[in-house]
Amino acid sequence: MTAPAPSPVDRGRLAALHAEEEQRFVDLHPTSARLAAEAGEHLLAGVPMPWMTRWPGSFPLFVESACGGRFTDVDGITYVDLCLGDTGSMTGHCLPAVAEAVRERTERGITTMLPSTDATWVAGELSRRFGLPRWQTAMTATDANRFVLRFARHLTGRPRIAVMDWCYHGTVDETLGVLEHGRAGDRVVARPGALGPQVDVATTTAVVPFNDLESLDARLAEGDVACLLMEPALTNIGIVLPEDGYLAGVREITRRHGVLLVNDETHTICAGPGGATAAWDLEPDLVVIGKPIGGGIPVAAYGMTEDVAARLEGPMLGHDIDVAGVGGTLSGSALAMAAVRATLSTALRQEDFDVSVPLAESFAAGIRGVIDEHDLPWHVQRLGCRAEYWFCPPPRNGAEAAAAVDEELDAFFHLWTVNRGVLLAPFHNMSLFSPFHDRSDVDAHTSAFRGAVEALLG
């Protein structure tokens, strides 16, 4: 594993600047501070969902409204939103077509556990975009991933699944494992932070490093792996791009060992309308896509080849499918399908990426200019309309990315930028662009980033 490069930042100066920014944050947001204190009385950790504690500042911002590429908090401050609900609002907030479809659907019935014509349209559109002919829906990408893992074990008769080291595929028990390096070799252990694993993850999961075909080949040769679940590029430990020839090698190795290949495109749909699968001409056996396709309404879908679908037709039509561990009463609801149809009809299209990708390119260029100007050993990475900066050279796998995380610098830059009206994702230094953003939003972040660098370096 490559050690992080020595930081040029004076840690004492960083701590002092962070304290100043913390006080600035508190002074700017008295209403959010009051509401956060009230929320702590009945909400565990003071928030309705644990990840909401990850924001910069001593309390989370409370949002009054969000529209397009911006939101306004309860203290009346408007921000450039480069988080976009951590991809949940990748389309931009409050799409008019989705708002109208949801309103209209709620007046005609939200869920009946019967199919709607919108579901047929959605499956056809996903097939067109991703190139896989057969689809099913779920409430979240976590659920879709769980279902796909069950299918893979059923179809292959093999007990284990494989994932990339330091991957993230939602709250799926089998995927919360990493490699621990020791004198006796690598072993699979629970990912740091994983709470209450139901079993030792080493009994369910094989873990391999990203961008390492030799390790993948050796592990799959053992013959106990049903499927490889992966992002075509890592995103949830920061953006780690595949090296030339890597994904083609993954496909060859998985086929040779009879292992199903599953692409999780929930974040990598930032590469284009059909995700990295379409943009890079990949040939997975199954694809999972989650939150972006609903325009903010909870929904996910998973697609498969005709061969996989044919092999699943029996159990899918069986009497016991309702207790098979796949499905869910609200999956495929009329409301969700109406939202997806409205989203895919008006957003996440090529013309939308033709706006958002150049903005991410400009974002990366602006950050790179500041880094080069100050001769910093930092790096900016981009995948489609998503970009981020690292306080180190670019990692080539998840373990290197995890080792390179600088929590103090991350926290400072997040706090500095939000105090100047730009919100990054709370994980790493990730920014996501929608067609509702423009060059002024890019410039606002570049200016904030430059100011933070100049303050740190004096």
Coordinates of C-alpha atoms in Angstrom, one line a residue:
M1 CA 0.0 0.0 0.0
T2 CA 1.3 3.5 -0.9
A3 CA 1.8 5.7 2.1
P4 CA 0.1 9.2 2.0
A5 CA 2.4 11.9 0.8
P6 CA 3.7 14.3 3.6
S7 CA 1.3 17.2 4.0
P8 CA 2.5 20.7 3.4
V9 CA 0.0 22.0 5.8
D10 CA 0.9 23.3 9.3
R11 CA -1.5 21.4 11.6
G12 CA -1.5 24.0 14.3
R13 CA -2.5 26.6 11.7
L14 CA -5.2 24.2 10.4
A15 CA -6.6 23.7 13.8
A16 CA -6.8 27.5 14.5
L17 CA -8.5 28.2 11.2
H18 CA -10.9 25.4 11.7
A19 CA -11.9 26.8 15.1
E20 CA -12.5 30.2 13.5
E21 CA -14.7 28.6 10.8
E22 CA -16.6 26.7 13.4
Q23 CA -17.5 29.9 15.2
R24 CA -18.4 31.5 11.8
F25 CA -20.7 28.6 11.1
V26 CA -22.5 28.9 14.5
D27 CA -22.9 32.7 14.1
L28 CA -24.4 32.3 10.6
H29 CA -27.0 29.6 11.6
P30 CA -28.8 30.4 14.8
T31 CA -32.1 28.9 13.6
S32 CA -30.5 25.7 12.6
A33 CA -28.7 25.6 15.9
R34 CA -32.0 25.9 17.8
L35 CA -33.8 23.3 15.7
A36 CA -30.9 20.9 16.1
A37 CA -31.1 21.3 19.9
E38 CA -34.8 20.6 19.7
A39 CA -34.3 17.5 17.5
G40 CA -31.9 16.0 20.0
E41 CA -34.8 15.5 22.5
H42 CA -36.5 12.7 20.5
L43 CA -34.3 11.8 17.5
L44 CA -31.4 9.5 18.1
A45 CA -28.2 11.4 17.5
G46 CA -30.5 14.4 16.7
V47 CA -31.2 13.3 13.1
P48 CA -33.7 11.1 11.4
M49 CA -30.9 9.1 9.6
P50 CA -27.4 8.5 11.0
W51 CA -25.4 9.8 8.0
M52 CA -26.8 13.3 8.6
T53 CA -24.3 13.6 11.4
R54 CA -21.5 13.6 8.9
W55 CA -21.9 17.3 7.8
P56 CA -19.4 20.0 8.7
G57 CA -20.2 22.2 11.6
S58 CA -21.3 21.3 15.1
F59 CA -24.9 20.8 14.0
P60 CA -26.6 20.0 10.6
L61 CA -28.2 22.7 8.5
F62 CA -32.0 22.6 8.3
V63 CA -33.3 23.1 4.8
E64 CA -36.3 25.3 4.0
S65 CA -36.4 24.6 0.3
A66 CA -34.4 23.1 -2.6
C67 CA -34.8 23.8 -6.3
G68 CA -32.5 23.0 -9.2
G69 CA -28.9 23.2 -8.1
R70 CA -29.5 25.2 -5.0
F71 CA -31.1 25.1 -1.6
T72 CA -32.0 27.6 1.1
D73 CA -31.7 26.9 4.8
V74 CA -34.0 28.1 7.6
D75 CA -31.7 31.1 8.3
G76 CA -32.4 32.3 4.8
I77 CA -29.0 31.5 3.3
T78 CA -28.9 30.1 -0.2
Y79 CA -26.2 27.6 -1.3
V80 CA -24.8 26.1 -4.4
D81 CA -25.6 22.4 -3.8
L82 CA -22.8 20.2 -5.1
C83 CA -24.0 17.3 -2.9
L84 CA -27.4 16.9 -4.5
G85 CA -28.6 14.5 -1.8
D86 CA -25.5 12.4 -2.2
T87 CA -26.7 11.5 -5.7
G88 CA -30.4 11.1 -4.7
S89 CA -31.1 14.5 -6.5
M90 CA -28.5 14.1 -9.2
T91 CA -31.2 15.4 -11.6
G92 CA -31.5 18.6 -9.7
H93 CA -34.1 19.3 -7.0
C94 CA -37.8 19.6 -7.7
L95 CA -38.0 18.5 -11.3
P96 CA -41.3 19.9 -12.5
A97 CA -42.3 16.7 -14.4
V98 CA -41.6 14.6 -11.3
A99 CA -43.6 16.9 -9.0
E100 CA -46.5 16.8 -11.4
A101 CA -46.3 13.0 -11.8
V102 CA -46.2 12.5 -8.1
R103 CA -49.1 14.9 -7.5
E104 CA -51.2 13.2 -10.2
R105 CA -50.4 9.7 -9.0
T106 CA -51.3 10.4 -5.3
E107 CA -54.7 11.5 -6.5
R108 CA -55.3 8.1 -8.3
G109 CA -53.7 5.7 -5.8
I110 CA -50.2 5.3 -4.6
T111 CA -49.7 1.6 -4.2
T112 CA -51.9 -1.5 -4.9
M113 CA -49.4 -4.3 -5.2
L114 CA -50.5 -4.6 -8.8
P115 CA -48.5 -3.5 -11.9
S116 CA -48.9 -0.1 -13.6
T117 CA -48.3 0.8 -17.3
D118 CA -45.6 3.1 -16.1
A119 CA -43.6 0.0 -14.9
T120 CA -43.6 -1.4 -18.5
W121 CA -42.3 1.9 -19.9
V122 CA -39.6 2.1 -17.2
A123 CA -38.3 -1.4 -17.9
G124 CA -38.2 -0.7 -21.6
E125 CA -36.3 2.6 -21.1
L126 CA -33.8 1.0 -18.7
S127 CA -33.3 -1.8 -21.2
R128 CA -32.6 0.8 -23.9
R129 CA -30.1 2.7 -21.8
F130 CA -28.1 -0.1 -20.2
G131 CA -28.5 -2.8 -22.9
L132 CA -29.9 -5.5 -20.6
P133 CA -33.3 -6.8 -21.6
R134 CA -35.1 -7.8 -18.4
W135 CA -35.8 -5.7 -15.3
Q136 CA -37.3 -5.8 -11.8
T137 CA -37.7 -3.0 -9.2
A138 CA -36.9 -2.4 -5.6
M139 CA -37.2 0.4 -3.0
T140 CA -33.4 1.1 -2.7
A141 CA -30.2 0.0 -4.3
T142 CA -29.4 -1.8 -1.1
D143 CA -32.5 -4.0 -1.6
A144 CA -31.7 -4.5 -5.3
N145 CA -28.1 -5.6 -4.4
R146 CA -29.4 -8.0 -1.7
F147 CA -31.9 -9.5 -4.2
V148 CA -29.2 -9.9 -6.9
L149 CA -26.8 -11.6 -4.5
R150 CA -29.6 -14.1 -3.6
F151 CA -30.2 -14.8 -7.3
A152 CA -26.5 -15.4 -7.9
R153 CA -26.2 -17.9 -5.1
H154 CA -29.4 -19.7 -6.3
L155 CA -28.2 -19.9 -9.9
T156 CA -24.7 -21.0 -9.3
G157 CA -25.1 -23.1 -6.1
R158 CA -22.0 -21.3 -4.7
P159 CA -22.0 -19.8 -1.2
R160 CA -19.8 -16.7 -1.4
I161 CA -20.0 -13.4 -3.2
A162 CA -17.0 -11.2 -4.1
V163 CA -16.6 -7.4 -3.7
M164 CA -13.8 -4.9 -4.1
D165 CA -11.7 -3.9 -1.1
W166 CA -13.3 -0.8 0.5
C167 CA -16.3 -0.9 -1.8
Y168 CA -19.7 0.3 -0.8
H169 CA -23.0 -1.1 -2.0
G170 CA -25.5 0.2 0.6
T171 CA -26.2 -1.5 3.9
V172 CA -25.8 -5.1 2.6
D173 CA -24.2 -7.3 5.2
E174 CA -22.1 -9.3 2.8
T175 CA -20.4 -6.2 1.3
L176 CA -19.2 -4.7 4.5
G177 CA -15.8 -6.4 4.5
V178 CA -12.2 -5.3 3.7
L179 CA -8.8 -7.0 3.5
E180 CA -6.6 -6.9 6.5
H181 CA -2.9 -7.3 5.6
G182 CA -0.8 -9.4 7.9
R183 CA 2.4 -11.6 7.9
A184 CA 0.3 -14.7 7.1
G185 CA -1.3 -13.0 4.1
D186 CA -4.5 -11.1 3.6
R187 CA -7.8 -12.0 5.4
V188 CA -11.3 -10.7 5.2
V189 CA -12.5 -8.8 8.2
A190 CA -15.5 -6.5 9.0
R191 CA -15.1 -3.0 7.6
P192 CA -14.2 -0.5 10.4
G193 CA -17.4 1.0 11.7
A194 CA -19.7 -1.9 10.7
L195 CA -22.1 -2.4 13.6
G196 CA -23.2 -5.8 14.8
P197 CA -22.4 -8.1 11.8
Q198 CA -24.8 -11.0 11.9
V199 CA -22.0 -13.4 10.9
D200 CA -18.2 -13.2 10.3
V201 CA -18.1 -11.6 6.9
A202 CA -15.3 -13.9 5.9
T203 CA -17.8 -16.8 5.8
T204 CA -20.0 -15.0 3.2
T205 CA -17.6 -12.8 1.2
A206 CA -14.4 -12.8 -0.8
V207 CA -12.6 -9.4 -1.1
V208 CA -10.2 -8.4 -3.8
P209 CA -8.3 -5.2 -4.5
F210 CA -9.5 -3.0 -7.3
N211 CA -7.2 -2.8 -10.4
D212 CA -5.6 -6.1 -9.5
L213 CA -6.5 -8.8 -12.1
E214 CA -4.0 -11.3 -10.7
S215 CA -5.6 -11.3 -7.3
L216 CA -9.1 -11.5 -8.8
D217 CA -8.1 -14.5 -10.9
A218 CA -6.5 -16.3 -8.0
R219 CA -9.5 -15.8 -5.7
L220 CA -12.2 -16.8 -8.2
A221 CA -10.2 -19.9 -9.1
E222 CA -11.1 -21.3 -5.7
G223 CA -14.6 -22.0 -7.2
D224 CA -16.8 -20.9 -4.3
V225 CA -17.8 -17.4 -5.6
A226 CA -21.3 -16.9 -7.1
C227 CA -20.9 -13.4 -8.3
L228 CA -18.7 -10.3 -8.3
L229 CA -20.5 -7.2 -7.3
M230 CA -18.6 -4.1 -8.2
E231 CA -18.7 -0.5 -9.3
P232 CA -17.0 0.0 -12.7
A233 CA -15.1 2.8 -10.9
L234 CA -15.0 3.1 -7.1
T235 CA -16.9 6.1 -5.9
N236 CA -17.7 5.6 -2.2
I237 CA -14.1 5.6 -1.0
G238 CA -13.5 8.5 -3.4
I239 CA -13.2 8.2 -7.1
V240 CA -10.8 5.4 -8.1
L241 CA -10.7 4.9 -11.9
P242 CA -10.1 1.6 -13.6
E243 CA -6.7 1.3 -15.3
D244 CA -6.6 0.6 -19.1
G245 CA -7.7 -3.0 -19.8
Y246 CA -8.8 -3.7 -16.2
L247 CA -12.6 -4.0 -16.8
A248 CA -12.1 -6.1 -19.9
G249 CA -9.9 -8.4 -17.8
V250 CA -12.5 -8.6 -15.1
R251 CA -15.1 -9.7 -17.6
E252 CA -12.8 -12.4 -19.1
I253 CA -11.8 -13.7 -15.6
T254 CA -15.4 -13.9 -14.3
R255 CA -16.6 -15.7 -17.4
R256 CA -13.8 -18.2 -17.3
H257 CA -14.6 -19.0 -13.7
G258 CA -18.4 -19.1 -14.1
V259 CA -18.9 -16.1 -11.9
L260 CA -21.8 -13.7 -12.6
L261 CA -20.7 -10.1 -13.0
V262 CA -22.9 -7.4 -11.4
N263 CA -22.3 -3.7 -12.1
D264 CA -23.7 -1.4 -9.4
E265 CA -24.3 1.8 -11.3
T266 CA -26.0 3.8 -8.5
H267 CA -23.2 6.4 -8.4
T268 CA -21.4 5.6 -11.7
I269 CA -24.5 6.7 -13.7
C270 CA -22.6 10.0 -13.5
A271 CA -20.7 8.6 -16.6
G272 CA -23.8 8.9 -18.9
P273 CA -27.4 8.0 -19.4
G274 CA -26.6 4.3 -19.2
G275 CA -23.9 4.6 -16.6
A276 CA -20.4 3.2 -17.2
T277 CA -22.0 0.0 -18.6
A278 CA -23.1 1.9 -21.7
A279 CA -20.4 4.6 -21.8
W280 CA -17.6 2.0 -21.6
D281 CA -19.3 -0.8 -23.6
L282 CA -19.3 -3.2 -20.7
E283 CA -21.0 -6.6 -20.7
P284 CA -22.2 -7.4 -17.1
D285 CA -24.7 -10.2 -16.4
L286 CA -26.7 -7.9 -14.1
V287 CA -26.9 -4.2 -13.4
V288 CA -28.2 -2.4 -10.3
I289 CA -29.3 1.2 -10.4
G290 CA -30.7 3.2 -7.5
K291 CA -31.7 6.6 -6.2
P292 CA -31.0 8.9 -9.2
I293 CA -33.7 7.4 -11.4
G294 CA -36.5 8.5 -9.1
G295 CA -35.8 12.2 -9.1
G296 CA -35.8 12.1 -5.3
I297 CA -38.5 9.4 -4.8
P298 CA -37.1 6.2 -3.2
V299 CA -36.7 3.6 -5.9
A300 CA -34.2 1.2 -7.5
A301 CA -34.1 -1.4 -10.3
Y302 CA -32.0 -4.3 -11.4
G303 CA -31.6 -5.6 -14.9
M304 CA -30.2 -8.9 -16.3
T305 CA -29.3 -10.7 -19.5
E306 CA -31.9 -12.9 -21.2
D307 CA -29.9 -15.9 -20.1
V308 CA -30.1 -15.0 -16.4
A309 CA -33.8 -14.0 -16.8
A310 CA -34.6 -17.4 -18.4
R311 CA -33.0 -19.2 -15.5
L312 CA -34.9 -17.2 -12.9
E313 CA -38.4 -17.5 -14.5
G314 CA -39.2 -20.7 -12.6
P315 CA -38.7 -19.3 -9.1
M316 CA -40.1 -15.9 -10.0
L317 CA -43.4 -17.6 -11.0
G318 CA -43.3 -20.0 -8.1
H319 CA -45.8 -20.2 -5.2
D320 CA -43.2 -19.3 -2.6
I321 CA -41.8 -16.2 -4.2
D322 CA -43.3 -13.9 -1.5
V323 CA -41.0 -15.6 1.1
A324 CA -38.0 -16.0 -1.2
G325 CA -36.1 -13.0 0.3
V326 CA -36.7 -10.7 -2.7
G327 CA -39.4 -8.2 -3.5
G328 CA -41.1 -6.1 -0.9
T329 CA -44.7 -4.8 -0.6
L330 CA -43.9 -1.3 -1.8
S331 CA -41.5 -2.2 -4.5
G332 CA -42.7 -1.3 -7.9
S333 CA -45.5 0.9 -6.5
A334 CA -47.5 3.1 -8.9
L335 CA -46.0 6.2 -7.2
A336 CA -42.4 5.0 -7.7
M337 CA -43.0 4.0 -11.3
A338 CA -44.6 7.3 -12.1
A339 CA -41.7 9.1 -10.6
V340 CA -39.1 7.1 -12.6
R341 CA -41.0 7.5 -15.8
A342 CA -41.1 11.3 -15.3
T343 CA -37.5 11.4 -14.4
L344 CA -36.1 9.4 -17.3
S345 CA -38.4 11.2 -19.7
T346 CA -37.0 14.6 -18.7
A347 CA -33.6 14.1 -17.0
L348 CA -30.4 11.9 -17.0
R349 CA -30.5 12.1 -20.8
Q350 CA -27.6 12.7 -23.1
E351 CA -28.5 16.4 -23.5
D352 CA -28.4 16.7 -19.7
F353 CA -25.0 15.2 -19.4
D354 CA -23.9 17.5 -22.3
V355 CA -24.4 20.3 -19.7
S356 CA -23.3 18.7 -16.5
V357 CA -20.1 16.9 -17.6
P358 CA -18.4 20.1 -19.0
L359 CA -19.2 21.8 -15.6
A360 CA -17.4 19.0 -13.8
E361 CA -14.5 19.3 -16.2
S362 CA -14.3 23.1 -15.5
F363 CA -14.5 22.3 -11.7
A364 CA -11.6 19.9 -12.0
A365 CA -9.6 22.4 -14.1
G366 CA -10.1 25.2 -11.6
I367 CA -9.0 23.0 -8.7
R368 CA -6.0 21.7 -10.6
G369 CA -5.0 25.3 -11.4
V370 CA -4.9 26.2 -7.7
I371 CA -3.0 23.0 -6.8
D372 CA -0.4 23.6 -9.5
E373 CA -0.1 27.3 -8.6
H374 CA 0.9 26.4 -5.1
D375 CA 2.9 23.3 -6.1
L376 CA 0.8 21.0 -3.8
P377 CA 1.1 17.2 -3.9
W378 CA -2.7 17.0 -4.3
H379 CA -4.9 15.7 -7.1
V380 CA -8.3 16.2 -8.6
Q381 CA -10.2 13.2 -10.0
R382 CA -13.3 13.2 -12.3
L383 CA -15.9 10.6 -13.5
G384 CA -18.5 12.1 -15.8
C385 CA -20.3 14.9 -14.0
R386 CA -18.8 13.9 -10.6
A387 CA -15.4 15.3 -9.4
E388 CA -13.4 15.5 -6.2
Y389 CA -10.0 16.4 -4.9
W390 CA -7.5 14.4 -2.9
F391 CA -4.8 15.6 -0.6
C392 CA -2.4 13.1 -2.1
P393 CA -1.5 11.6 -5.4
P394 CA -4.3 9.5 -7.0
P395 CA -4.9 6.1 -5.3
R396 CA -5.2 3.0 -7.6
N397 CA -7.3 0.9 -5.2
G398 CA -9.6 1.2 -2.2
A399 CA -7.0 0.4 0.4
E400 CA -4.8 3.2 -0.8
A401 CA -7.8 5.6 -1.0
A402 CA -8.8 4.7 2.6
A403 CA -5.2 5.2 3.9
A404 CA -5.0 8.6 2.1
V405 CA -8.1 10.1 3.8
D406 CA -7.1 13.2 5.7
E407 CA -10.1 13.8 8.0
E408 CA -8.8 17.1 9.3
L409 CA -8.3 18.7 5.9
D410 CA -11.6 17.2 4.7
A411 CA -13.5 18.7 7.6
F412 CA -11.8 22.1 7.2
F413 CA -12.5 22.4 3.4
H414 CA -16.1 21.3 3.9
L415 CA -16.7 23.9 6.6
W416 CA -14.8 26.7 4.8
T417 CA -16.8 26.1 1.6
V418 CA -20.2 25.8 3.3
N419 CA -19.5 29.1 5.1
R420 CA -19.1 30.7 1.7
G421 CA -22.2 29.2 0.2
V422 CA -21.1 26.0 -1.4
L423 CA -22.1 22.6 -0.1
L424 CA -19.9 19.5 -0.9
A425 CA -21.0 15.9 -0.2
P426 CA -20.3 15.0 3.4
F427 CA -18.1 12.1 2.3
H428 CA -14.6 13.0 1.0
N429 CA -14.5 16.1 -1.2
M430 CA -17.1 15.0 -3.7
S431 CA -19.0 17.4 -6.0
L432 CA -21.8 16.4 -8.4
F433 CA -23.2 18.7 -11.2
S434 CA -26.7 18.8 -12.6
P435 CA -28.0 20.6 -15.7
F436 CA -29.3 23.3 -13.3
H437 CA -25.8 24.4 -12.4
D438 CA -23.8 26.9 -14.4
R439 CA -20.3 28.2 -14.6
S440 CA -20.9 30.7 -11.8
D441 CA -21.4 27.8 -9.5
V442 CA -18.0 26.3 -10.6
D443 CA -16.4 29.7 -10.0
A444 CA -17.9 30.0 -6.6
H445 CA -16.3 26.8 -5.5
T446 CA -13.0 27.6 -7.1
S447 CA -12.9 30.9 -5.3
A448 CA -13.7 29.3 -2.0
F449 CA -11.1 26.5 -2.6
R450 CA -8.5 29.1 -3.4
G451 CA -9.3 31.1 -0.3
A452 CA -8.9 28.0 1.9
V453 CA -5.6 27.1 0.4
E454 CA -4.2 30.6 0.7
A455 CA -5.4 30.8 4.3
L456 CA -3.8 27.4 5.1
L457 CA -0.5 28.3 3.5
G458 CA -0.4 31.8 4.8

